[in-house]
């Protein structure tokens, strides 16, 4: 998506979809409306060579980025070298525009949790995450964009709130941010903070990509919580957050819609991409109006 | 060691190994010359993929199946006709429009595969795939021919020299002549595959990208997922629909025995009903109302005797 203001500035935002086998026909038939495709890296780590090679066929059609879910970067425990090497091999084969991972821990004491879990927000996890990011950069050849995660439980033993903790990691590690707006919305809803205030404190110049998704209300620990399940449509609030973001981020944004099941017809997903484009356009317009006003 | 000094059986063994080496070299050189990265083609076009996989007939089969599923063609047993409310311009792709034109009057699904007038519809697919290096273009075909000619020359020269030596010594050379012919025929057969190496690899990649359809197909219902059905048929073939909710699709192209065996077979006692009931054109469709379940199936699977008796 290209936005132009008085011939002065051009920001080409991109909007895409997470690759899922179930969506293959819909995605490959509508590449004129899908700018970029995000592939789950872990699905391919141990896949037969022919499957990884097929990904190159996909990357010949459109821009492909890789998204990891199993490194467990946000931990005082070092990331497994084997996983980093698999990521490196995949990046070498696919040559993605970027790769990304979550600021979560997924294992501890040799036990796989099987879930992206929010660690205690402490100096130890900030330093552990920074150290892991440095190792990732050294082994893979580039640092990942790091993604904020959703959690149903405010991590016990935390010394920082979420945004200060994320900024603490980014201060130590030279990485960009993959800002998941539904994760932000879910956490803000569940723990009662202002998501717009959160956005204002995010280092805008470090945001490399954005995730959109949907979720549902659940009962957890006797309370009503918003669960980020990727099985529902993107709520209006998330589009509003995207517009807010586009109003302040100075560079082009890559926006990915994540859907992991209960797949609707592809047209429904494409309409959500169109709504994301509209939100981006609205935010860009506000940004340029502000810039022009300041210049005047 | 001079191989031409080898005695009969030893030379035949040498020539066998030499032939394998020459044919292997022809294949290896072709594989190297025709390989390459993944090209940018429209992977959302089922007809392009079907054409890549199986040529004109496969693209036509996919078009017929897709149009039937979308209700633009009506299948009545093995007879297909355009739906009453459908006009040709309702289809967006040239191949679909061409197929709709063909079925203004009811006809057998297999008839579309024999229609020579459809050739121009496929030219864009052929051109696209040649440009992408997935099908051999003129230069590739010439290169293949050159490699084959060099190989044939090597096989021919070696065998001719030995044949001449054998004839001068009044030894039998029949086995060597046969072996030379077999080697040349094998070399020729392996020199001109329909797809290039790159085309074969791309087809495998496409099959992998769409592998999720294999499990999805059974959750679709006729008319409910036409894009997915068309892509499934394009990637895996209409025959792969046999054990799915779209099993009827395969029957659309099953020719009657009367057509397969032509007049001579239909004149026999086994196939007599084919020729007698309606003049040999569509006995199943006419005698049983066109239902594939009670007449059409019997004709295709159990012989025309069953069809005639219904």
CSV table of C-alpha atoms in Angstrom, one decimal, chain A residues 25-274:
chain,number,residue,atom,x,y,z
A,25,UNK,CA,-5.5,-21.9,-2.5
A,26,UNK,CA,-6.8,-18.6,-1.1
A,27,UNK,CA,-3.4,-17.1,-0.7
A,28,UNK,CA,-1.9,-18.2,-4.0
A,29,UNK,CA,-5.0,-17.1,-5.9
A,30,UNK,CA,-5.0,-13.6,-4.3
A,31,UNK,CA,-1.4,-12.6,-4.3
A,32,UNK,CA,-2.6,-9.3,-6.0
A,33,UNK,CA,-4.2,-8.5,-2.6
A,34,UNK,CA,-1.6,-10.0,-0.3
A,35,UNK,CA,1.8,-8.2,-0.2
A,36,UNK,CA,3.7,-10.6,2.0
A,37,UNK,CA,3.4,-14.1,3.5
A,38,UNK,CA,4.6,-15.1,6.9
A,39,UNK,CA,5.7,-18.7,7.4
A,40,UNK,CA,6.0,-20.5,10.7
A,41,UNK,CA,9.7,-21.5,10.8
A,42,UNK,CA,9.3,-24.3,13.3
A,43,UNK,CA,7.0,-26.2,10.9
A,44,UNK,CA,9.9,-26.6,8.6
A,45,UNK,CA,12.8,-27.3,10.9
A,46,UNK,CA,12.5,-31.0,10.5
A,47,UNK,CA,10.4,-31.1,7.4
A,48,UNK,CA,11.6,-33.2,4.4
A,49,UNK,CA,13.8,-31.3,2.0
A,50,UNK,CA,11.1,-31.2,-0.6
A,51,UNK,CA,8.9,-29.2,1.7
A,52,UNK,CA,11.6,-26.6,2.5
A,53,UNK,CA,12.3,-26.4,-1.2
A,54,UNK,CA,8.6,-25.7,-1.9
A,55,UNK,CA,9.0,-22.7,0.3
A,56,UNK,CA,11.4,-21.3,-2.2
A,57,UNK,CA,8.7,-21.6,-4.9
A,58,UNK,CA,6.5,-19.6,-2.6
A,59,UNK,CA,9.2,-16.9,-2.1
A,60,UNK,CA,9.5,-16.7,-5.9
A,61,UNK,CA,5.9,-15.5,-6.0
A,62,UNK,CA,5.8,-13.1,-3.1
A,63,UNK,CA,7.8,-11.7,-0.2
A,64,UNK,CA,8.3,-14.4,2.5
A,65,UNK,CA,9.2,-13.8,6.1
A,66,UNK,CA,9.8,-16.4,8.8
A,67,UNK,CA,8.2,-16.5,12.3
A,68,UNK,CA,9.6,-18.7,15.1
A,69,UNK,CA,7.7,-19.9,18.1
A,70,UNK,CA,10.1,-22.2,19.9
A,71,UNK,CA,13.3,-20.5,20.7
A,72,UNK,CA,12.3,-19.1,24.1
A,73,UNK,CA,14.4,-16.0,23.8
A,74,UNK,CA,13.1,-14.3,27.0
A,75,UNK,CA,14.8,-16.5,29.4
A,76,UNK,CA,17.9,-16.5,31.6
A,77,UNK,CA,18.5,-19.9,30.1
A,78,UNK,CA,20.6,-19.8,26.9
A,79,UNK,CA,18.7,-20.7,23.7
A,80,UNK,CA,19.4,-24.1,22.4
A,81,UNK,CA,22.2,-23.9,19.8
A,82,UNK,CA,20.5,-26.7,17.8
A,83,UNK,CA,17.4,-24.6,17.3
A,84,UNK,CA,19.4,-21.5,16.3
A,85,UNK,CA,21.3,-23.6,13.8
A,86,UNK,CA,18.0,-24.9,12.3
A,87,UNK,CA,16.8,-21.3,12.1
A,88,UNK,CA,20.0,-20.3,10.4
A,89,UNK,CA,19.7,-23.2,7.9
A,90,UNK,CA,16.2,-22.3,7.1
A,91,UNK,CA,17.0,-18.6,6.7
A,92,UNK,CA,19.8,-19.5,4.3
A,93,UNK,CA,17.5,-21.7,2.2
A,94,UNK,CA,14.5,-19.3,2.1
A,95,UNK,CA,16.3,-16.0,2.4
A,96,UNK,CA,13.4,-14.2,4.1
A,97,UNK,CA,13.2,-10.5,4.3
A,98,UNK,CA,13.4,-10.8,8.1
A,99,UNK,CA,12.7,-13.4,10.8
A,100,UNK,CA,11.0,-12.9,14.1
A,101,UNK,CA,10.5,-14.6,17.5
A,102,UNK,CA,8.5,-14.1,20.7
A,103,UNK,CA,9.7,-12.5,23.9
A,104,UNK,CA,8.6,-15.6,25.8
A,105,UNK,CA,10.1,-18.6,27.5
A,106,UNK,CA,9.0,-22.0,26.4
A,107,UNK,CA,11.1,-24.4,28.5
A,108,UNK,CA,12.8,-24.5,31.8
A,109,UNK,CA,14.7,-27.2,33.7
A,110,UNK,CA,14.6,-29.4,30.7
A,111,UNK,CA,10.8,-29.3,30.5
A,112,UNK,CA,9.0,-28.1,27.4
A,113,UNK,CA,6.0,-26.0,28.4
A,114,UNK,CA,4.4,-26.2,24.9
A,115,UNK,CA,3.2,-22.6,25.3
A,116,UNK,CA,4.5,-19.1,24.8
A,117,UNK,CA,4.9,-18.0,28.4
A,118,UNK,CA,5.5,-14.6,29.8
A,119,UNK,CA,8.6,-14.7,32.1
A,120,UNK,CA,9.0,-12.6,35.2
A,121,UNK,CA,9.9,-9.1,34.1
A,122,UNK,CA,13.2,-8.6,35.8
A,123,UNK,CA,16.7,-7.6,35.1
A,124,UNK,CA,17.7,-11.2,34.9
A,125,UNK,CA,15.3,-11.9,32.0
A,126,UNK,CA,16.2,-8.6,30.3
A,127,UNK,CA,19.8,-9.6,30.4
A,128,UNK,CA,19.0,-13.2,29.5
A,129,UNK,CA,16.9,-12.1,26.5
A,130,UNK,CA,19.6,-9.7,25.3
A,131,UNK,CA,22.2,-12.3,25.6
A,132,UNK,CA,20.0,-14.8,23.7
A,133,UNK,CA,19.4,-12.2,21.0
A,134,UNK,CA,23.1,-11.6,20.6
A,135,UNK,CA,23.6,-15.4,20.2
A,136,UNK,CA,20.8,-15.6,17.7
A,137,UNK,CA,22.3,-12.8,15.7
A,138,UNK,CA,25.7,-14.5,15.7
A,139,UNK,CA,24.4,-17.9,14.7
A,140,UNK,CA,21.7,-16.9,12.2
A,141,UNK,CA,23.4,-13.9,10.8
A,142,UNK,CA,20.7,-11.4,11.7
A,143,UNK,CA,18.8,-10.5,14.8
A,144,UNK,CA,15.1,-11.3,14.8
A,145,UNK,CA,12.3,-8.9,15.3
A,146,UNK,CA,11.0,-9.6,18.8
A,147,UNK,CA,7.3,-9.9,19.5
A,148,UNK,CA,5.4,-8.9,22.6
A,149,UNK,CA,3.2,-11.8,23.8
A,150,UNK,CA,-0.2,-12.1,25.3
A,151,UNK,CA,-0.6,-13.6,28.8
A,152,UNK,CA,-3.6,-14.5,30.9
A,153,UNK,CA,-1.5,-14.1,34.1
A,154,UNK,CA,0.5,-11.1,35.0
A,155,UNK,CA,3.9,-12.7,35.5
A,156,UNK,CA,4.6,-13.0,39.2
A,157,UNK,CA,7.9,-11.8,40.6
A,158,UNK,CA,8.1,-9.0,38.0
A,159,UNK,CA,9.9,-5.7,38.7
A,160,UNK,CA,8.9,-4.0,35.5
A,161,UNK,CA,5.7,-3.3,33.6
A,162,UNK,CA,5.5,-4.8,30.1
A,163,UNK,CA,6.6,-1.8,28.1
A,164,UNK,CA,9.6,-1.0,30.3
A,165,UNK,CA,10.7,-4.6,30.2
A,166,UNK,CA,10.5,-4.7,26.4
A,167,UNK,CA,12.3,-1.4,26.1
A,168,UNK,CA,14.9,-2.7,28.5
A,169,UNK,CA,15.6,-5.7,26.2
A,170,UNK,CA,15.7,-3.4,23.1
A,171,UNK,CA,18.1,-1.0,24.8
A,172,UNK,CA,20.6,-3.9,25.2
A,173,UNK,CA,20.0,-5.8,22.0
A,174,UNK,CA,20.1,-4.3,18.5
A,175,UNK,CA,16.8,-5.8,17.3
A,176,UNK,CA,13.5,-4.5,15.9
A,177,UNK,CA,10.1,-5.0,17.4
A,178,UNK,CA,7.2,-7.0,16.0
A,179,UNK,CA,4.3,-5.4,17.7
A,180,UNK,CA,1.4,-7.7,18.1
A,181,UNK,CA,-1.6,-5.3,18.5
A,182,UNK,CA,-4.0,-8.0,19.6
A,183,UNK,CA,-1.5,-9.2,22.3
A,184,UNK,CA,-1.2,-5.6,23.4
A,185,UNK,CA,-5.0,-5.2,23.4
A,186,UNK,CA,-5.5,-8.5,25.3
A,187,UNK,CA,-2.9,-7.6,28.0
A,188,UNK,CA,-4.2,-4.0,28.3
A,189,UNK,CA,-7.8,-5.4,28.7
A,190,UNK,CA,-6.8,-8.1,31.1
A,191,UNK,CA,-4.6,-6.0,33.3
A,192,UNK,CA,-6.3,-2.7,33.0
A,193,UNK,CA,-3.8,-0.4,31.4
A,194,UNK,CA,-4.2,2.1,28.6
A,195,UNK,CA,-3.1,0.6,25.3
A,196,UNK,CA,-2.7,4.1,23.7
A,197,UNK,CA,-0.3,5.1,26.4
A,198,UNK,CA,1.6,1.8,25.8
A,199,UNK,CA,1.8,2.7,22.1
A,200,UNK,CA,3.2,6.1,22.9
A,201,UNK,CA,6.0,4.6,24.9
A,202,UNK,CA,7.0,2.1,22.2
A,203,UNK,CA,10.1,3.2,20.4
A,204,UNK,CA,8.3,3.9,17.1
A,205,UNK,CA,11.5,3.9,15.0
A,206,UNK,CA,12.2,0.3,16.2
A,207,UNK,CA,8.9,-1.2,15.0
A,208,UNK,CA,9.6,-3.4,12.0
A,209,UNK,CA,6.3,-5.3,11.7
A,210,UNK,CA,2.9,-5.6,13.2
A,211,UNK,CA,0.7,-8.6,13.9
A,212,UNK,CA,-3.1,-8.6,13.9
A,213,UNK,CA,-5.3,-11.3,15.2
A,214,UNK,CA,-8.5,-12.0,17.1
A,215,UNK,CA,-9.5,-13.7,20.3
A,216,UNK,CA,-12.3,-14.6,22.7
A,217,UNK,CA,-13.4,-14.1,26.2
A,218,UNK,CA,-12.6,-16.9,28.7
A,219,UNK,CA,-12.8,-17.5,32.4
A,220,UNK,CA,-9.4,-17.8,33.9
A,221,UNK,CA,-8.6,-17.9,37.7
A,222,UNK,CA,-12.2,-16.8,38.4
A,223,UNK,CA,-11.9,-13.7,36.2
A,224,UNK,CA,-12.9,-12.8,32.7
A,225,UNK,CA,-9.9,-12.7,30.4
A,226,UNK,CA,-9.4,-11.9,26.7
A,227,UNK,CA,-7.6,-14.9,25.1
A,228,UNK,CA,-5.5,-14.3,22.0
A,229,UNK,CA,-6.5,-17.5,20.2
A,230,UNK,CA,-6.0,-16.5,16.5
A,231,UNK,CA,-9.4,-18.2,15.8
A,232,UNK,CA,-11.5,-15.1,15.5
A,233,UNK,CA,-11.8,-12.0,13.3
A,234,UNK,CA,-9.7,-8.9,14.2
A,235,UNK,CA,-11.7,-6.7,16.5
A,236,UNK,CA,-12.3,-3.0,15.7
A,237,UNK,CA,-10.1,-1.9,18.6
A,238,UNK,CA,-7.1,-3.5,16.9
A,239,UNK,CA,-7.7,-1.6,13.7
A,240,UNK,CA,-7.9,1.6,15.8
A,241,UNK,CA,-4.6,0.8,17.3
A,242,UNK,CA,-3.1,0.2,13.9
A,243,UNK,CA,-4.3,3.6,12.8
A,244,UNK,CA,-2.7,5.1,15.9
A,245,UNK,CA,0.5,3.4,15.1
A,246,UNK,CA,0.5,4.5,11.4
A,247,UNK,CA,0.1,8.0,12.6
A,248,UNK,CA,3.4,8.0,14.5
A,249,UNK,CA,5.7,5.4,12.8
A,250,UNK,CA,7.8,7.2,10.2
A,251,UNK,CA,8.8,4.3,8.1
A,252,UNK,CA,6.8,1.7,6.1
A,253,UNK,CA,5.1,-1.0,8.2
A,254,UNK,CA,4.6,-4.6,7.4
A,255,UNK,CA,1.3,-5.9,8.8
A,256,UNK,CA,0.5,-9.6,9.1
A,257,UNK,CA,-2.9,-11.1,9.8
A,258,UNK,CA,-2.6,-14.3,11.9
A,259,UNK,CA,-5.3,-16.9,11.7
A,260,UNK,CA,-4.6,-20.4,13.0
A,261,UNK,CA,-7.9,-22.2,12.7
A,262,UNK,CA,-11.7,-22.0,12.1
A,263,UNK,CA,-10.8,-20.7,8.7
A,264,UNK,CA,-13.4,-18.5,7.1
A,265,UNK,CA,-13.6,-18.1,3.3
A,266,UNK,CA,-10.6,-16.3,2.0
A,267,UNK,CA,-12.7,-13.3,1.1
A,268,UNK,CA,-13.4,-12.7,4.8
A,269,UNK,CA,-9.6,-12.6,5.5
A,270,UNK,CA,-9.0,-10.4,2.5
A,271,UNK,CA,-11.6,-8.0,3.8
A,272,UNK,CA,-9.7,-7.9,7.1
A,273,UNK,CA,-6.6,-7.1,5.1
A,274,UNK,CA,-8.5,-4.3,3.4
